[in-house]
PDB file of C-alpha atoms in Angstrom:
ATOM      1  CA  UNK X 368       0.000   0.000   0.000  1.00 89.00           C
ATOM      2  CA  UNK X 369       1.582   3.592  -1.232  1.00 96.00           C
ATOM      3  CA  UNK X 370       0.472   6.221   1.393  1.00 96.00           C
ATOM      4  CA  UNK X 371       1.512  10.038  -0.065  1.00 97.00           C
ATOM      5  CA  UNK X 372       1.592  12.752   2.717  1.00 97.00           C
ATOM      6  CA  UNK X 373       0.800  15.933   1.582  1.00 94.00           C
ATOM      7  CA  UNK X 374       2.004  17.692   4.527  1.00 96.00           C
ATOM      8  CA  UNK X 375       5.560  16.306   4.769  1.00 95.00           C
ATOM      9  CA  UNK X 376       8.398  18.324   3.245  1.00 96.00           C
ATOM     10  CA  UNK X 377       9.405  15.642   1.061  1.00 96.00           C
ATOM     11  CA  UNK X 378       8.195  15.671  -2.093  1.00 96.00           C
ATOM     12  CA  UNK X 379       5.487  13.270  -3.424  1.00 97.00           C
ATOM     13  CA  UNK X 380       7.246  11.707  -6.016  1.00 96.00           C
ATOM     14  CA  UNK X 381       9.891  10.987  -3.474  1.00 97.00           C
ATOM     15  CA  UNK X 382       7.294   9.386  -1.430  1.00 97.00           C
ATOM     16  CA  UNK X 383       6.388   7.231  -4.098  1.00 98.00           C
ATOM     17  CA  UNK X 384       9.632   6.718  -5.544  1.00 97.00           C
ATOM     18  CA  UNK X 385      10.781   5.508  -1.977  1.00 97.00           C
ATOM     19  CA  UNK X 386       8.005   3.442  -0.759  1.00 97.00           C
ATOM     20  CA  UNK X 387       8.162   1.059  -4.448  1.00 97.00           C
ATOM     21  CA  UNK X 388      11.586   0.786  -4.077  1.00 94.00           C
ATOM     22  CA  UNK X 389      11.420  -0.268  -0.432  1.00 93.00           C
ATOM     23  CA  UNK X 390       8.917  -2.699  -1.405  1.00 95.00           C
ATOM     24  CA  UNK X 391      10.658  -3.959  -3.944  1.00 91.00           C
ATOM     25  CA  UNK X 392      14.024  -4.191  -1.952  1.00 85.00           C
ATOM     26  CA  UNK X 393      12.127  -6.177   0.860  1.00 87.00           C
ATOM     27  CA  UNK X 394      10.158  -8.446  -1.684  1.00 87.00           C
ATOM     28  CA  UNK X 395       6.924  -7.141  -1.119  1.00 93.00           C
ATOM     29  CA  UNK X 396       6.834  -6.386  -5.018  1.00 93.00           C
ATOM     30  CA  UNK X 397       8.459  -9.743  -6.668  1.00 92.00           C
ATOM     31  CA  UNK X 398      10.729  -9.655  -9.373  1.00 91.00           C
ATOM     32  CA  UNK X 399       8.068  -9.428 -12.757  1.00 93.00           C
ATOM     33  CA  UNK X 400       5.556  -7.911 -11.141  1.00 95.00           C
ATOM     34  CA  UNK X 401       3.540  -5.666 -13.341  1.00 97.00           C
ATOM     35  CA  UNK X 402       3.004  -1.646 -11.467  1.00 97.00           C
ATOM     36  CA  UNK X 403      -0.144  -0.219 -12.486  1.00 97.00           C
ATOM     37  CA  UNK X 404      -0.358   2.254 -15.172  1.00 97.00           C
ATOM     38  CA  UNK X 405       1.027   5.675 -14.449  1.00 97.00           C
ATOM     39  CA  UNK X 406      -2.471   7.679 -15.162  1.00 97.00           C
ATOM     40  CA  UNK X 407      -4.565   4.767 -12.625  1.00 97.00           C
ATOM     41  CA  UNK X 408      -1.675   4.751  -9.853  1.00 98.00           C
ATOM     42  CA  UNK X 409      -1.808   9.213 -10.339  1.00 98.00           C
ATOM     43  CA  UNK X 410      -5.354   8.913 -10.510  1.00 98.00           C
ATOM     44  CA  UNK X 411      -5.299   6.611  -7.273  1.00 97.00           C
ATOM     45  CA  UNK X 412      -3.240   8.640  -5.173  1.00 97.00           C
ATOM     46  CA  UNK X 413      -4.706  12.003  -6.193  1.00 97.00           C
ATOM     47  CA  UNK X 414      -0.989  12.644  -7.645  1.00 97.00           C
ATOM     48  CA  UNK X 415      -0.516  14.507 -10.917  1.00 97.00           C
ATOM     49  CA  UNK X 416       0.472  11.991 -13.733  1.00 98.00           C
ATOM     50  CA  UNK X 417       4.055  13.587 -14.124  1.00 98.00           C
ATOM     51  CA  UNK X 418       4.917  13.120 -10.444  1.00 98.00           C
ATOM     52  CA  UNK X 419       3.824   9.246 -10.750  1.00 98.00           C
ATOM     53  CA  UNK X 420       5.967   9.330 -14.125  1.00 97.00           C
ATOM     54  CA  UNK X 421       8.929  10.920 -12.392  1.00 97.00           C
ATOM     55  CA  UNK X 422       8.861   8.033  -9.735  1.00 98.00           C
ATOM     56  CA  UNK X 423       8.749   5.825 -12.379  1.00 97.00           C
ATOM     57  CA  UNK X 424      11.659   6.880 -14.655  1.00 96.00           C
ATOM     58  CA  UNK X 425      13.587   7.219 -10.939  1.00 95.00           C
ATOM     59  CA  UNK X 426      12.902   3.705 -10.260  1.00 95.00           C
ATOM     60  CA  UNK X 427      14.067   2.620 -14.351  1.00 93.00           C
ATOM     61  CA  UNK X 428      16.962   4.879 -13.968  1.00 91.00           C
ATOM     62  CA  UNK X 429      18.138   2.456 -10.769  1.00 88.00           C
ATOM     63  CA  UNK X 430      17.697  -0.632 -12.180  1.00 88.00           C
ATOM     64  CA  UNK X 431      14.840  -1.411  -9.814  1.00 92.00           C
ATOM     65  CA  UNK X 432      11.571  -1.485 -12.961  1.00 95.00           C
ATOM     66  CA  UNK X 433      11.888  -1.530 -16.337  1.00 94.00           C
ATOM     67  CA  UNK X 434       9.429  -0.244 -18.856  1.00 92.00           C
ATOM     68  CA  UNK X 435       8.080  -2.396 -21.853  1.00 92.00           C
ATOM     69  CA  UNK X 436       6.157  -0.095 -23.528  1.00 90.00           C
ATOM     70  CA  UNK X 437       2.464  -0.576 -24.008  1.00 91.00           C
ATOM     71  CA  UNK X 438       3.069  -3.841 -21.631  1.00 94.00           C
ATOM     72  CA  UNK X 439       3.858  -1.449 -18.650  1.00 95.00           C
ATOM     73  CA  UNK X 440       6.209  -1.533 -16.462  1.00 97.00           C
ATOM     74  CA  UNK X 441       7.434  -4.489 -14.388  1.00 96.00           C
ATOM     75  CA  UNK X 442      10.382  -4.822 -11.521  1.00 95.00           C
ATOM     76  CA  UNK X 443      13.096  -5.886 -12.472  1.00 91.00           C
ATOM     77  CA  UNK X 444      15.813  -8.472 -12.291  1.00 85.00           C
ATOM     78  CA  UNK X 445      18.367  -6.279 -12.294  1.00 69.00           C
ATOM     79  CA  UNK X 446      17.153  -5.176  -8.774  1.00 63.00           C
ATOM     80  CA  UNK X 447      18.068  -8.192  -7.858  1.00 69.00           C
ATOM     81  CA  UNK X 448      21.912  -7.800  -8.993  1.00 70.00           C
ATOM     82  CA  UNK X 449      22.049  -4.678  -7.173  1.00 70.00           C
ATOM     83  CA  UNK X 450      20.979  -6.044  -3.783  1.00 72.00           C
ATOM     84  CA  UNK X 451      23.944  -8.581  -4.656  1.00 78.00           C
ATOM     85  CA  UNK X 452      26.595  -5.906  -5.376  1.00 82.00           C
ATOM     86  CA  UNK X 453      25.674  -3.995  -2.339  1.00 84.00           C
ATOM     87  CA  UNK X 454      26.123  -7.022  -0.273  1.00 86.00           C
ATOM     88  CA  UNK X 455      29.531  -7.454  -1.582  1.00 90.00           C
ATOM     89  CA  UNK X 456      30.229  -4.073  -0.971  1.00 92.00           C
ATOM     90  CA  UNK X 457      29.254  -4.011   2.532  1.00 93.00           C
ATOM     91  CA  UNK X 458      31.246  -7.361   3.424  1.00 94.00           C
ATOM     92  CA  UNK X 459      33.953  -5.649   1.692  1.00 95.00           C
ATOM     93  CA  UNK X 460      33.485  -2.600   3.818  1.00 94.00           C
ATOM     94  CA  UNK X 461      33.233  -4.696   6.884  1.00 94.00           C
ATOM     95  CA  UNK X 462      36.914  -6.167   6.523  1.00 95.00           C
ATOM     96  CA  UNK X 463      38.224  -2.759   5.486  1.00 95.00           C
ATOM     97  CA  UNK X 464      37.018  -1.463   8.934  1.00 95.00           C
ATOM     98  CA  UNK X 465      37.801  -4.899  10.889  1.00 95.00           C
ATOM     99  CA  UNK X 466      41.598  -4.303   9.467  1.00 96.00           C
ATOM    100  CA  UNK X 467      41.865  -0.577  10.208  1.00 96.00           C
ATOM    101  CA  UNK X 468      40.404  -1.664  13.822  1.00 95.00           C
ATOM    102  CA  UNK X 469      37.892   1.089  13.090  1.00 95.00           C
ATOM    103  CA  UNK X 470      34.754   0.951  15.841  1.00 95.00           C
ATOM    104  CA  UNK X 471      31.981  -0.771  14.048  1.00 94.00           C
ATOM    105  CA  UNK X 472      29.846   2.519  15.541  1.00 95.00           C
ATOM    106  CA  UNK X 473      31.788   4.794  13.818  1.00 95.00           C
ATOM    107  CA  UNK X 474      32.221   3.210  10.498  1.00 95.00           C
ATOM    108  CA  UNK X 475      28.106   3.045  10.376  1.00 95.00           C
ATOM    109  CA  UNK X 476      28.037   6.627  11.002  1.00 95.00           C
ATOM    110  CA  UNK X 477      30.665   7.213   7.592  1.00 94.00           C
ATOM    111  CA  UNK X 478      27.953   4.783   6.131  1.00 93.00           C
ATOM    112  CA  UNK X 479      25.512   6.881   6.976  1.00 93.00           C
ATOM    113  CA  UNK X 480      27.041  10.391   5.717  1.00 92.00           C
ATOM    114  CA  UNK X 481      27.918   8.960   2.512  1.00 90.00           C
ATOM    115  CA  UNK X 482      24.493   7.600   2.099  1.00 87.00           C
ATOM    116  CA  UNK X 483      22.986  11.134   3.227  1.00 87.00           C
ATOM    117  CA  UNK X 484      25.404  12.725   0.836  1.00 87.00           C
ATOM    118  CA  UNK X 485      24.969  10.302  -1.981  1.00 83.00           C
ATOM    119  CA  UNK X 486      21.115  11.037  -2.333  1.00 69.00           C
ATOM    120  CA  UNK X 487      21.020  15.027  -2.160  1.00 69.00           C
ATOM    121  CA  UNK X 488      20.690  16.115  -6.022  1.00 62.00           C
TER     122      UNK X 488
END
C-alpha cells in the first residue's frame, strides 16, 4: 500500500519513488511484477500523472523497474543484482574497517554520511 503525505516536506514523487523501491528491496513487489499504469496509480493517489511518471523513470533509472512499452512496467531483475553488489560491498566494507580496527559505531556513522550525501541532487 503507497500512502503520499501531503504535509511532509518531502516531495510526493519521493514518497512514491521511496516506498516502491522499499517494497521492492524487501520483496513485497516480486521480481516481474507488473506496477499499475502511471495515469490509474496518479489517478489513485490524487498525484498529478508527471509526479507518478517521475517516480517511475527514478525507479528505471536504478535498475529497480523496467518499462516495456504498451506492456507497462514491471520490476526488475536487475534489482536483484544490485541487492547482490551492495552485499559485496558491505562485506567488503566490513573487513576494510575490521583491518583498520575502526569501531563498528563509527564506520556506520561514515555509512551513513555517505548515504545522506549520496542522495542530495
Amino acid at each position: 500500500m503507497i500512502v503520499i503525505d501531503a504535509g511532509s516536506p518531502t516531495p510526493p514523487y519521493e514518497q512514491l519513488r521511496a516506498q516502491l523501491a522499499r517494497q521492492i528491496q524487501d520483496r513485497t513487489l516480486a521480481v516481474g511484477t507488473r506496477l499499475p499504469p502511471i495515469r490509474r496509480l496518479a489517478a489513485d493517489l490524487g498525484l498529478a500523472v508527471n509526479t507518478v511518471g517521475r517516480a517511475y523513470r527514478e525507479l528505471e533509472e536504478a535498475g529497480l523497474i523496467e518499462t516495456r512499452g504498451r506492456a507497462g512496467s514491471f520490476v526488475s531483475a536487475a534489482g536483484e543484482h544490485a541487492r547482490e553488489q551492495a552485499h559485496r560491498a558491505a562485506r567488503d566494507y566490513a573487513a576494510v574497517i575490521a583491518s583498520v580496527g575502526l569501531d563498528p559505531a563509527e564506520a556506520i556513522r561514515i555509512v551513513e554520511a555517505a548515504l545522506s550525501q549520496a542522495s542530495r541532487p
